[in-house]
PDB file of C-alpha atoms and ligand atoms in Angstrom:
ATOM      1  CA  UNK A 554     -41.002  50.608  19.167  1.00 87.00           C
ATOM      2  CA  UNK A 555     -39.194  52.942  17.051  1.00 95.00           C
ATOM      3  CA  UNK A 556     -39.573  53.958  13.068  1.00 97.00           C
ATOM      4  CA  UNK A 557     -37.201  55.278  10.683  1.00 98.00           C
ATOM      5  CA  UNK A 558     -38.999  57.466   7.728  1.00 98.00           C
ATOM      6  CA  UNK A 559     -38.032  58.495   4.475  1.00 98.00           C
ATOM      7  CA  UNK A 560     -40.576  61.956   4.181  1.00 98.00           C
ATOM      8  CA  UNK A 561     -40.364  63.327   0.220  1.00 98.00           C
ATOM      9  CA  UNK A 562     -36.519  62.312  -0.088  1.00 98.00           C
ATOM     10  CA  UNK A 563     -34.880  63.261  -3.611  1.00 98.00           C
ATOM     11  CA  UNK A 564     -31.357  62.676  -4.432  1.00 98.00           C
ATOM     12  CA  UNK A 565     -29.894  64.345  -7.577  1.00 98.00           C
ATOM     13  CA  UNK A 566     -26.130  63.289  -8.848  1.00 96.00           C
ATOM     14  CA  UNK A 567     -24.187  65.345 -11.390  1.00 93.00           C
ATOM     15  CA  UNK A 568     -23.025  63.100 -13.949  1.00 90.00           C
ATOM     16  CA  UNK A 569     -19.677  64.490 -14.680  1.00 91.00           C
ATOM     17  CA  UNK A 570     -17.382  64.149 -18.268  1.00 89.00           C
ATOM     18  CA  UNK A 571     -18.799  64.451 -21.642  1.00 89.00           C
ATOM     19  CA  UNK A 572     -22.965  64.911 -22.006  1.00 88.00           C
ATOM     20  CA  UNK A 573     -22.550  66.240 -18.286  1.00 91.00           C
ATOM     21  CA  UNK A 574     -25.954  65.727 -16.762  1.00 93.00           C
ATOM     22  CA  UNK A 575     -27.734  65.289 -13.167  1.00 94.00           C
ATOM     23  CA  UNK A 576     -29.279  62.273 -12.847  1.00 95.00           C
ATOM     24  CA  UNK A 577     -32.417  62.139  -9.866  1.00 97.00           C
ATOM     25  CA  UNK A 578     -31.091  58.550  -8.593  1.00 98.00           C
ATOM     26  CA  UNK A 579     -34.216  59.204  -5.727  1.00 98.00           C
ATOM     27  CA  UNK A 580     -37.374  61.106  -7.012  1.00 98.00           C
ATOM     28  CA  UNK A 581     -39.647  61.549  -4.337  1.00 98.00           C
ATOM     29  CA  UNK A 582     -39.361  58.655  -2.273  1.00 98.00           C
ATOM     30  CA  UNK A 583     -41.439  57.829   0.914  1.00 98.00           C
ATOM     31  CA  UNK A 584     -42.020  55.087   2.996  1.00 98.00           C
ATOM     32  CA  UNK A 585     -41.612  54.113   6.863  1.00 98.00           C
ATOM     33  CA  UNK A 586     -39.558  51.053   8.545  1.00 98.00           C
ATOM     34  CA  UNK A 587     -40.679  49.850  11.722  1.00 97.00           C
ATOM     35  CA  UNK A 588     -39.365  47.431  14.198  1.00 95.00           C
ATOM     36  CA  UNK A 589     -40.684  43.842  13.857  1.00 95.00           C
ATOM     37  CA  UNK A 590     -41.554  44.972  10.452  1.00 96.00           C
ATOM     38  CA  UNK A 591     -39.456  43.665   7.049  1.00 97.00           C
ATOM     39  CA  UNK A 592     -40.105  45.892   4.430  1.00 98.00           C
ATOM     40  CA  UNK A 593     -38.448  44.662   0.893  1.00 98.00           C
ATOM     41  CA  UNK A 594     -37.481  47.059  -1.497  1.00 98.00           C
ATOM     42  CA  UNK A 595     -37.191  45.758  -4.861  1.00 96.00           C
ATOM     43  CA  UNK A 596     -36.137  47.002  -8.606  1.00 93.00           C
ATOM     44  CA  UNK A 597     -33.952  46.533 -11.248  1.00 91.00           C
ATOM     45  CA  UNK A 598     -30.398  47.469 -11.201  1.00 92.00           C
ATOM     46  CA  UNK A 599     -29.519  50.792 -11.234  1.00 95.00           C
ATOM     47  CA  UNK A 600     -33.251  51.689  -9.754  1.00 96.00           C
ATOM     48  CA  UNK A 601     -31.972  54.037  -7.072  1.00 97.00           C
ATOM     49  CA  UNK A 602     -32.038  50.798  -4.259  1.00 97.00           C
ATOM     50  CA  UNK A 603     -28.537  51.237  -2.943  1.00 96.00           C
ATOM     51  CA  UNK A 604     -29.073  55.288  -3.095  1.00 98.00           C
ATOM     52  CA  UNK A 605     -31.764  54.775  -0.731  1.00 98.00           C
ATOM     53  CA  UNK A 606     -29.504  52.483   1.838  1.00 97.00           C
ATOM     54  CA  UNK A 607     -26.752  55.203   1.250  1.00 96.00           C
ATOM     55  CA  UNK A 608     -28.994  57.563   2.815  1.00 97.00           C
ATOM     56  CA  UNK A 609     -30.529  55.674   5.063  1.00 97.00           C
ATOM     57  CA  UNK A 610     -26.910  54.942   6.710  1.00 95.00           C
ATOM     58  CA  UNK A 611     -26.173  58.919   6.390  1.00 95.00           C
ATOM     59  CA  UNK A 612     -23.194  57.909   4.139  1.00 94.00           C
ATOM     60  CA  UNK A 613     -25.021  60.113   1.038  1.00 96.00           C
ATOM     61  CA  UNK A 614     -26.621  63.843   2.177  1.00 96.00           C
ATOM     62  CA  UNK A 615     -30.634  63.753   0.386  1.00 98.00           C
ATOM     63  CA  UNK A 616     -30.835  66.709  -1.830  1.00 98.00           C
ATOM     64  CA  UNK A 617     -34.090  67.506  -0.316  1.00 98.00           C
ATOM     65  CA  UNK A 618     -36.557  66.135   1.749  1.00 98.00           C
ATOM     66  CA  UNK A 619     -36.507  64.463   4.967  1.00 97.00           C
ATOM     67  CA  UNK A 620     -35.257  61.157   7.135  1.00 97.00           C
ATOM     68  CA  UNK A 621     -36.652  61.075  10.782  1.00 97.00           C
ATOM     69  CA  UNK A 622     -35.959  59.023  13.257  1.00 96.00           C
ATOM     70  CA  UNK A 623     -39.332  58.256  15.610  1.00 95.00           C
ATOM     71  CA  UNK A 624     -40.466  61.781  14.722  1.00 95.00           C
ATOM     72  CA  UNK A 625     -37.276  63.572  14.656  1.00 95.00           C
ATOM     73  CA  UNK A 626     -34.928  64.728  11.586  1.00 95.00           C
ATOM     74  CA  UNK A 627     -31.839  62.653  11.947  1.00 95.00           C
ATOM     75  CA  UNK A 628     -28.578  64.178  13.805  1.00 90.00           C
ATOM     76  CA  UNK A 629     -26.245  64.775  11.221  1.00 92.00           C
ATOM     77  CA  UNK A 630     -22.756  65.308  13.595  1.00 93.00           C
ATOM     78  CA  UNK A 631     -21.117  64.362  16.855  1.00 92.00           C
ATOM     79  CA  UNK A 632     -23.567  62.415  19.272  1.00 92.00           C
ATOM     80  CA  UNK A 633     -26.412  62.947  17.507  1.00 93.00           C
ATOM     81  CA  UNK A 634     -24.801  60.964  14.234  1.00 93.00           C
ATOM     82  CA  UNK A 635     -22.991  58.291  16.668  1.00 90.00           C
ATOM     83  CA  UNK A 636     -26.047  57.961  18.331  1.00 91.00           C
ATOM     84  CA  UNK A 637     -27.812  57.212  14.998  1.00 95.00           C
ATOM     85  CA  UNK A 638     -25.135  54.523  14.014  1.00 90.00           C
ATOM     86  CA  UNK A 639     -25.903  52.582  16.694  1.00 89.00           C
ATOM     87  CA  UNK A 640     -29.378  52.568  16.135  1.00 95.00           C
ATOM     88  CA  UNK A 641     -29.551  51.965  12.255  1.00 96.00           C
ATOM     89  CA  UNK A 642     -26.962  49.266  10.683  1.00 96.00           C
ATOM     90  CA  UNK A 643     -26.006  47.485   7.533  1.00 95.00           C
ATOM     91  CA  UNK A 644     -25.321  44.556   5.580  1.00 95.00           C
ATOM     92  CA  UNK A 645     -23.787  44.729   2.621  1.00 91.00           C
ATOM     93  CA  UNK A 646     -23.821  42.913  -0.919  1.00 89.00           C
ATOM     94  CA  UNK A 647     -20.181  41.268  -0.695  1.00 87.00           C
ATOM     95  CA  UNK A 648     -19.516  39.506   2.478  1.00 82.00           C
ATOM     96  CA  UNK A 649     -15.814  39.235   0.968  1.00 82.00           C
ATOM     97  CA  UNK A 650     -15.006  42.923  -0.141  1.00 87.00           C
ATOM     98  CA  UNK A 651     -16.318  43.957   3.721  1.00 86.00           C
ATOM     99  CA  UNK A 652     -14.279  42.158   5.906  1.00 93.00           C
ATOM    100  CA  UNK A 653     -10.401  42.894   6.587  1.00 94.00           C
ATOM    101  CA  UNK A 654      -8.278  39.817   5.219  1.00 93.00           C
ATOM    102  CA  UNK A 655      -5.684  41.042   7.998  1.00 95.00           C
ATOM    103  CA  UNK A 656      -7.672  40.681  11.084  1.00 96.00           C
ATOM    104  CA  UNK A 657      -9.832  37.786  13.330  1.00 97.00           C
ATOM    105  CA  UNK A 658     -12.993  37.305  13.412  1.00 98.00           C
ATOM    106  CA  UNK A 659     -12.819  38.411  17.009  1.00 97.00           C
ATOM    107  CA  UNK A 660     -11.368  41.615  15.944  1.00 97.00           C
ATOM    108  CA  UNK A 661     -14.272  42.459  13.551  1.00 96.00           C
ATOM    109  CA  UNK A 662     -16.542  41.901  16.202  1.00 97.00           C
ATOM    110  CA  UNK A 663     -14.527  43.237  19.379  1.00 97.00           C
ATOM    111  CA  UNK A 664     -14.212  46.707  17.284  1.00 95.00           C
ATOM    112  CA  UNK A 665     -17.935  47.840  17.447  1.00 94.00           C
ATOM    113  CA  UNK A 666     -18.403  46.520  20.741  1.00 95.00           C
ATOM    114  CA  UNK A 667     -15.607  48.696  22.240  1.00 94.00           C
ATOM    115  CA  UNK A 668     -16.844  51.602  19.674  1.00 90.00           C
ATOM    116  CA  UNK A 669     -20.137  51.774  20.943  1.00 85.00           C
ATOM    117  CA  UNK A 670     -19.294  50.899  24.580  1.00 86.00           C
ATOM    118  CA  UNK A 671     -20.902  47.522  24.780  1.00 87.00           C
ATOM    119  CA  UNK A 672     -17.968  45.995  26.125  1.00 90.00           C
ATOM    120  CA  UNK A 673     -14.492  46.902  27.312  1.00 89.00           C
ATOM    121  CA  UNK A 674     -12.504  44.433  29.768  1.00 94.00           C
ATOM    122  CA  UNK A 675     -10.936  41.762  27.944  1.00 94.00           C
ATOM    123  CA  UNK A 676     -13.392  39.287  29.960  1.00 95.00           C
ATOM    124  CA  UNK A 677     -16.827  41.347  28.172  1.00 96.00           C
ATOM    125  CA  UNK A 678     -14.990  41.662  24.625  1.00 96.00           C
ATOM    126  CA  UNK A 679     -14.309  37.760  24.671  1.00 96.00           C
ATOM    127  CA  UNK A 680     -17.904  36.968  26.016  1.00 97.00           C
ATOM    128  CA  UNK A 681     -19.604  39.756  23.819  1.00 97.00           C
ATOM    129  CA  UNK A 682     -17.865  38.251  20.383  1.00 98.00           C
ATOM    130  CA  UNK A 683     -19.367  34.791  21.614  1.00 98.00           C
ATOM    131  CA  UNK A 684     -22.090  36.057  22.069  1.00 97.00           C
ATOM    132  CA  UNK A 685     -23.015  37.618  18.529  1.00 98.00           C
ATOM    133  CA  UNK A 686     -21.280  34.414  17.124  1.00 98.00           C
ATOM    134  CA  UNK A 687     -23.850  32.364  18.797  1.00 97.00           C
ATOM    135  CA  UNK A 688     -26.511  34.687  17.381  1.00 96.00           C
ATOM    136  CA  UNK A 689     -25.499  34.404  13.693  1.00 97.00           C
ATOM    137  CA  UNK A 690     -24.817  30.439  14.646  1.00 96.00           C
ATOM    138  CA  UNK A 691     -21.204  30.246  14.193  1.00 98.00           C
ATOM    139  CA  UNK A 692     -20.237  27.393  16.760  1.00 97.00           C
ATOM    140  CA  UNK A 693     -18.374  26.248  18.393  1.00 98.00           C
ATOM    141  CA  UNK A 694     -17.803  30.053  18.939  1.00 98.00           C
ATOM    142  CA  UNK A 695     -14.005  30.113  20.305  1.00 96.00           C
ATOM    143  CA  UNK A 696     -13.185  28.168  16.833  1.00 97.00           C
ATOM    144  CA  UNK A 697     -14.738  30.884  14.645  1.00 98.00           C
ATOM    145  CA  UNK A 698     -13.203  33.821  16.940  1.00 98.00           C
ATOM    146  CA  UNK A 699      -9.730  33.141  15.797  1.00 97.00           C
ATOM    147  CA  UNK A 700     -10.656  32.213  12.263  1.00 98.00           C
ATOM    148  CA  UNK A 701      -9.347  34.923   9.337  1.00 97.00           C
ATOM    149  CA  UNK A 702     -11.608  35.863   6.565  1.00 95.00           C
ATOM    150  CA  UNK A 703      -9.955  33.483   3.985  1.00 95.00           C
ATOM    151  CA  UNK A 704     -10.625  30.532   6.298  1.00 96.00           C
ATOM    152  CA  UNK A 705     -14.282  30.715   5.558  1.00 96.00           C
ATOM    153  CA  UNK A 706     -16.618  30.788   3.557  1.00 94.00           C
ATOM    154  CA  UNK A 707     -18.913  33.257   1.927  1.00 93.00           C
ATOM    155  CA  UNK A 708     -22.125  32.263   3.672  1.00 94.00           C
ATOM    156  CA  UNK A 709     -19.972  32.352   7.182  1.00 96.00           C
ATOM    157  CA  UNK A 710     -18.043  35.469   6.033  1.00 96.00           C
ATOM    158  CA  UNK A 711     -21.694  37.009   5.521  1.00 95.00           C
ATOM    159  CA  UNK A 712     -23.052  35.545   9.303  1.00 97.00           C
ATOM    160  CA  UNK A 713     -19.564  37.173  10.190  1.00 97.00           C
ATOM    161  CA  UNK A 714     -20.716  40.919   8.611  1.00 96.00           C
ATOM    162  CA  UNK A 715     -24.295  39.902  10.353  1.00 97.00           C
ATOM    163  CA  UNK A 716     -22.796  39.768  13.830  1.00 97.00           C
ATOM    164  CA  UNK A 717     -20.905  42.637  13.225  1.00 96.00           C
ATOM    165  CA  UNK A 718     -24.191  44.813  12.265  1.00 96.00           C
ATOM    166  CA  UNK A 719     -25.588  43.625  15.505  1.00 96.00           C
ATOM    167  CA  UNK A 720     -22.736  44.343  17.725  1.00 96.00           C
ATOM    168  CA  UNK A 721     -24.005  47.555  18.520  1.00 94.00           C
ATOM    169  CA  UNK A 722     -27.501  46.599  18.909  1.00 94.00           C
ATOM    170  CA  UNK A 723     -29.424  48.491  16.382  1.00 96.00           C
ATOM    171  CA  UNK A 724     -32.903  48.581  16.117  1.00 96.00           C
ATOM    172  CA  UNK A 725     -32.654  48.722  12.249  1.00 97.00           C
ATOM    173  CA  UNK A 726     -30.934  46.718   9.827  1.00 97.00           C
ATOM    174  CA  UNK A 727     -30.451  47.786   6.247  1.00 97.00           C
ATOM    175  CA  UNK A 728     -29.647  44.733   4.315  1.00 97.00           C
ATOM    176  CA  UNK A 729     -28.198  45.917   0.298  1.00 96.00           C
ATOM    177  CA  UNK A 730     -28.891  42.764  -1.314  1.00 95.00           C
ATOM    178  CA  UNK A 731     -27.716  40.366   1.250  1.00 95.00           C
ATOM    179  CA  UNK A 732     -27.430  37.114  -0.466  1.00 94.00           C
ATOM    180  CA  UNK A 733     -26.811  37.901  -4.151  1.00 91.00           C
ATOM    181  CA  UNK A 734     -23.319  37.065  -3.870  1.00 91.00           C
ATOM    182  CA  UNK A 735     -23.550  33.582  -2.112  1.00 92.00           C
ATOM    183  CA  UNK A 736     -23.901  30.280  -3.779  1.00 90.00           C
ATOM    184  CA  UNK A 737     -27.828  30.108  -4.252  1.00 88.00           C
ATOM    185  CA  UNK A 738     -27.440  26.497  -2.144  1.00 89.00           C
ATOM    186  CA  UNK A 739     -26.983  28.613   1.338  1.00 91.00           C
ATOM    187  CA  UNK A 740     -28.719  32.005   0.272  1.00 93.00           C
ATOM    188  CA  UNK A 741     -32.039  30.750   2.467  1.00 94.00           C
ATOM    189  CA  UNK A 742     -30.165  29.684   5.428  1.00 94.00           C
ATOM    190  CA  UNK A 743     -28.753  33.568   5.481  1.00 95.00           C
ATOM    191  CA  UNK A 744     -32.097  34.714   4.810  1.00 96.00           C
ATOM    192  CA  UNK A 745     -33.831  32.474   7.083  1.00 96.00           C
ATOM    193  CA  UNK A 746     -31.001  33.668  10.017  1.00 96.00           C
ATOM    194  CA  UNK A 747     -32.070  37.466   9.061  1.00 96.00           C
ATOM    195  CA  UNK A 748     -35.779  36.551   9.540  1.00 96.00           C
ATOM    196  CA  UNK A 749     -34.935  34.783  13.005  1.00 96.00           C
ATOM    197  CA  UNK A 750     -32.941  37.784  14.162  1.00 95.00           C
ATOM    198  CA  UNK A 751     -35.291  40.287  13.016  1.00 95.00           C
ATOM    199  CA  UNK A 752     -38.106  38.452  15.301  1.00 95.00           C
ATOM    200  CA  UNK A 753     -36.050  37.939  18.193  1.00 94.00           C
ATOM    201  CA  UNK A 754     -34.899  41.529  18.524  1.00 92.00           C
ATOM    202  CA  UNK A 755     -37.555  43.016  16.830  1.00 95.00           C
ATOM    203  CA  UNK A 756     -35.206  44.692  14.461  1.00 96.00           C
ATOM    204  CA  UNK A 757     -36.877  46.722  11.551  1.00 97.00           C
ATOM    205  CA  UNK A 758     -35.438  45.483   8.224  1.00 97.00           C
ATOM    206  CA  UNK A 759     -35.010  46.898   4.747  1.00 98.00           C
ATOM    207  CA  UNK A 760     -34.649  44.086   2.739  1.00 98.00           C
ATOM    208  CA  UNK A 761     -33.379  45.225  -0.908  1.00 97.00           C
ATOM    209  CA  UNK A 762     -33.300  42.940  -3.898  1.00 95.00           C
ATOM    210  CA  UNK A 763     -34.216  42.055  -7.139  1.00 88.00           C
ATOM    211  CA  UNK A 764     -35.652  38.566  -6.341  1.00 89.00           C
ATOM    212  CA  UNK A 765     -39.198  38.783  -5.959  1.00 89.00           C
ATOM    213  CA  UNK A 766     -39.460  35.325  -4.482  1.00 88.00           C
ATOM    214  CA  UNK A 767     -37.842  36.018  -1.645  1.00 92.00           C
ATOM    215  CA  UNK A 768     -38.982  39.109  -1.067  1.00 94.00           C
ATOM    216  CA  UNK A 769     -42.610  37.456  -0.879  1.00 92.00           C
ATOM    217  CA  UNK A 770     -41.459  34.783   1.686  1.00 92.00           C
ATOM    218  CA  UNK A 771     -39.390  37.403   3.859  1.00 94.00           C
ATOM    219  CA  UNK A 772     -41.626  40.455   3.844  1.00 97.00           C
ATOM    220  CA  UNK A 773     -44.496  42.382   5.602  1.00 96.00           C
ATOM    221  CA  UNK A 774     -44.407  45.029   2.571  1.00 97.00           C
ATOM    222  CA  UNK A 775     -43.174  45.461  -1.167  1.00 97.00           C
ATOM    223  CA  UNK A 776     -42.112  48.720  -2.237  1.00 98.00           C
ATOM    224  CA  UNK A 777     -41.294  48.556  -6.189  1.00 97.00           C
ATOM    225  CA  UNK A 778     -38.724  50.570  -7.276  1.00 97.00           C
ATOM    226  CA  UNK A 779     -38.428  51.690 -10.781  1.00 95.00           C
ATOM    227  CA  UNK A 780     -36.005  54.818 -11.986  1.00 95.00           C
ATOM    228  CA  UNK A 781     -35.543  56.327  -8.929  1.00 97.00           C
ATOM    229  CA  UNK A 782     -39.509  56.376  -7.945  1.00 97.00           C
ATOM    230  CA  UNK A 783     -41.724  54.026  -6.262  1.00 98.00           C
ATOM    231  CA  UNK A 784     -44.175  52.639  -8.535  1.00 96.00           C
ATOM    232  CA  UNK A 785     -46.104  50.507  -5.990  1.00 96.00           C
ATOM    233  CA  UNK A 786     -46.696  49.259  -2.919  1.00 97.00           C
ATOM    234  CA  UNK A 787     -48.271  47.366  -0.341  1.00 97.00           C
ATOM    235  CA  UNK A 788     -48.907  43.543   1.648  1.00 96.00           C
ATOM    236  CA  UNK A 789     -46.572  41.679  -0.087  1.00 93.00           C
ATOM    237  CA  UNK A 790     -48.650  38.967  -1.132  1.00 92.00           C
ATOM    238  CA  UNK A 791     -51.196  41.889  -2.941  1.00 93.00           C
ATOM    239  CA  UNK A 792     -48.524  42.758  -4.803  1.00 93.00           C
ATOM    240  CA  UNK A 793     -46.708  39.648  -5.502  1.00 89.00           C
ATOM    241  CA  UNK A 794     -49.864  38.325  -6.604  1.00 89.00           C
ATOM    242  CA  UNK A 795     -52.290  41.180  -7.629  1.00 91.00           C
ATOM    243  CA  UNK A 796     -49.384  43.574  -9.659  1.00 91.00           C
ATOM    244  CA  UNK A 797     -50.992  46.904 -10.729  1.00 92.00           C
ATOM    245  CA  UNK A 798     -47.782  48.722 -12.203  1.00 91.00           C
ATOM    246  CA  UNK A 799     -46.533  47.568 -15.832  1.00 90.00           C
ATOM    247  CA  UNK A 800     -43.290  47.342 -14.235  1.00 89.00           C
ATOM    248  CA  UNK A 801     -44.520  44.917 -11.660  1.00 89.00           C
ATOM    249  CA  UNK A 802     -45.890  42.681 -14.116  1.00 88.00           C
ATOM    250  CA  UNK A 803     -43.225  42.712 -16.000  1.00 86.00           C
ATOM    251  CA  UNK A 804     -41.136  41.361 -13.038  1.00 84.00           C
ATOM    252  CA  UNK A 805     -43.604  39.327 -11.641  1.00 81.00           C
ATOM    253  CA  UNK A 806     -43.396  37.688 -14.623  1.00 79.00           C
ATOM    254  CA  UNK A 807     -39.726  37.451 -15.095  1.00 75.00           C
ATOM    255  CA  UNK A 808     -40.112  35.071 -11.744  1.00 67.00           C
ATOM    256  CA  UNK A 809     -43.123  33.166 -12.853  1.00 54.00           C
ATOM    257  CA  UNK A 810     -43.068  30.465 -10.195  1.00 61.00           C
ATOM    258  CA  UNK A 811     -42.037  31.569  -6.395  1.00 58.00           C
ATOM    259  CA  UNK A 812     -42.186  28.568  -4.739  1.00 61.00           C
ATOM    260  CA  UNK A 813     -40.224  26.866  -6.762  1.00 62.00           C
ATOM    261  CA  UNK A 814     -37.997  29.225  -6.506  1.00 63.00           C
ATOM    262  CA  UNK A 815     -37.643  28.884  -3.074  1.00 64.00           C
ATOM    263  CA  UNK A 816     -37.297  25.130  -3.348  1.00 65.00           C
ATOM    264  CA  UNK A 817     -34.556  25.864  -5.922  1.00 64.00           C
ATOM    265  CA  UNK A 818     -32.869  27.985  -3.221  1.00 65.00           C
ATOM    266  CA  UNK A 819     -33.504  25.696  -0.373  1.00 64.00           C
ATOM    267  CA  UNK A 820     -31.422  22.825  -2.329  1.00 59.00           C
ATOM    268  CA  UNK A 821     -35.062  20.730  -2.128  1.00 53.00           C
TER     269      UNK A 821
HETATM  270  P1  LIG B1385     -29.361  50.105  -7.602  1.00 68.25           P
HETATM  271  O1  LIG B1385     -28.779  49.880  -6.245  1.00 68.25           O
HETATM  272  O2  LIG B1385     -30.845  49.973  -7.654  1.00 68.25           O
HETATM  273  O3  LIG B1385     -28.701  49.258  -8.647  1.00 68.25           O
HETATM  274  P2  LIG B1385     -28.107  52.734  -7.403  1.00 68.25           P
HETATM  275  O4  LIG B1385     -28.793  53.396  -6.269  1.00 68.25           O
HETATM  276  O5  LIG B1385     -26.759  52.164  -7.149  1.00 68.25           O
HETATM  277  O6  LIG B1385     -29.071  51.636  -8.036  1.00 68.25           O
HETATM  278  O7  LIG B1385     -27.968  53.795  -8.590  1.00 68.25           O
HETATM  279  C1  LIG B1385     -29.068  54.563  -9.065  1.00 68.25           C
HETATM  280  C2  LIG B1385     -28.605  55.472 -10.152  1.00 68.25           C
HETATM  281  O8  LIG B1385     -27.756  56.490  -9.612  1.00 68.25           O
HETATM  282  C3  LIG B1385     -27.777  54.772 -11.238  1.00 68.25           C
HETATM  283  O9  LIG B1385     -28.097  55.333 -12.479  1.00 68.25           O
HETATM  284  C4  LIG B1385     -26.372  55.085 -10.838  1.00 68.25           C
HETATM  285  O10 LIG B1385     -25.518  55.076 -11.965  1.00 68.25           O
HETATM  286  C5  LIG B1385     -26.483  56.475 -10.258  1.00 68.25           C
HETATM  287  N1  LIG B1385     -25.484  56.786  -9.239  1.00 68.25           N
HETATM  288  C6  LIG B1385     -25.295  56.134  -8.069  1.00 68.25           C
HETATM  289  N2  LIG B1385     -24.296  56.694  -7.373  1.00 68.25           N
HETATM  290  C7  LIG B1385     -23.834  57.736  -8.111  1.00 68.25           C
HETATM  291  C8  LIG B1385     -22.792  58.735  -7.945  1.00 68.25           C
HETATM  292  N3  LIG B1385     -22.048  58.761  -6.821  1.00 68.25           N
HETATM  293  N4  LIG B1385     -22.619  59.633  -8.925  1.00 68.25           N
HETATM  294  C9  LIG B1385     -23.385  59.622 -10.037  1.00 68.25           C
HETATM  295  N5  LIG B1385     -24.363  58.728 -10.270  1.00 68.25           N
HETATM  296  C10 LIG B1385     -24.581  57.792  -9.325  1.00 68.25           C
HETATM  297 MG1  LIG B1386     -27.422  48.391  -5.598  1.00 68.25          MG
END
């Protein structure tokens, strides 16, 4: 059981050039992940979502407030922050942009595995990388292994940036819009593999999108994003289907129909 928490976190950018301005891209944000839990985090573009993942993954500093892991302000350097990169992992928008053309899909997986000491004879690597294939269902797994990234395609490049997340075994998985650049014909099978995974390893999530739909069907809890601040929150059905905030409505709206939506995404 662990939980990863967001306590009062603000995050100001100076907007450099002509006008020259800061800009609070985070405004007081709280909210808890905990494993087994999906929590979806959802706005319009340039809400703050991806701010919130940067911090999350320690690759952004908050200007104030806190992140704690199970209690404890996050280690920031040496073991402590290693330690915290195993623990807390990430998917990212473009399954294409995140792998290296150059190397195997074995490599891409071998690397963490060695990184964070899950494996290190040639025997573990070569089991291990099998092993998170079979997870993200990339079989037969020996085939995929010596595949490059231009020899497949974006839903498999994305199970191949899955596996990689899990190599280390993480307990949470941030997931920056996961799907938005598939074809919508496989985005539910990538969802539907995230939802598996996070139940068999009891993984926390933090789903982030714009597509209220899924975030319904995938979610224990909505947080609504809206410049920087969350505007509401709570069971994701409530708010799916009881919106209190303007904004809300206004995107609830914008998605009038979720189950078709879902059919629409499932091909049906
Ligand atoms: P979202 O992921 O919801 O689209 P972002 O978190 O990427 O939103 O961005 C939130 C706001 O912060 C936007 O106005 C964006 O332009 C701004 N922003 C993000 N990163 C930086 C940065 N490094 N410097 C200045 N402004 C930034
Ligand atoms: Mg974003």
């Amino acid at each position: 059981m662990s939980t990863l928490e967001f306590r009062n976190v603000f995050k100001r950018y100076r907007v450099r050039g002509k006008g020259a301005h800061d800009l609070l891209a985070v405004n007081d944000v709280s909210f808890a992940l905990e494993s087994g839990k999906t929590v979806a985090l959802v706005g319009q573009s340039g809400s703050g979502k991806s701010t919130i993942a940067k911090l999350l993954l320690q690759l952004e500093r908050p200007t104030s407030g806190q992140i704690l892991l199970d209690g404890k302000p996050v280690g920031r350097h040496g073991n402590a922050l290693r330690d915290y990169r195993h623990r807390v992992q990430m998917v990212f928008q473009d399954p294409f942009a995140s792998l290296n053309p150059y190397h195997s899909v074995a490599h891409h997986l071998a690397r963490p595995l060695k990184l964070h000491g899950r494996a290190s004879t040639r025997t573990e690597l070569e089991a291990g990388v099998a092993r998170l294939l079979e997870r993200v269902r990339l079989t037969p797994t020996d085939e995929f292994a010596q595949k490059h990234p231009h020899e497949l395609s974006g839903g498999q490049r994305q199970r191949v940036a899955i596996a990689r997340a899990l190599a280390p075994a993480p307990t949470m998985l941030i997931a920056d819009e996961p799907v938005s650049m598939l074809d919508v014909s496989i985005r539910l099978g990538v969802l539907n593999l995230l939802a598996d995974l996070q139940r068999e390893e009891n993984l926390g999530v933090l789903y982030i999108t714009h597509d209220l739909a899924t975030a319904r069907h995938f979610s224990d809890e909505i947080l609504v994003m809206y410049r920087g601040q969350i505007v509401e929150r709570g069971p994701a059905d409530d708010v799916i289907l009881d919106p209190q905030h303007e904004y809300t409505k206004l995107l609830a709206a914008a998605a009038p129909n979720p189950e078709l939506r879902l059919k629409q995404l499932s091909g049906a």
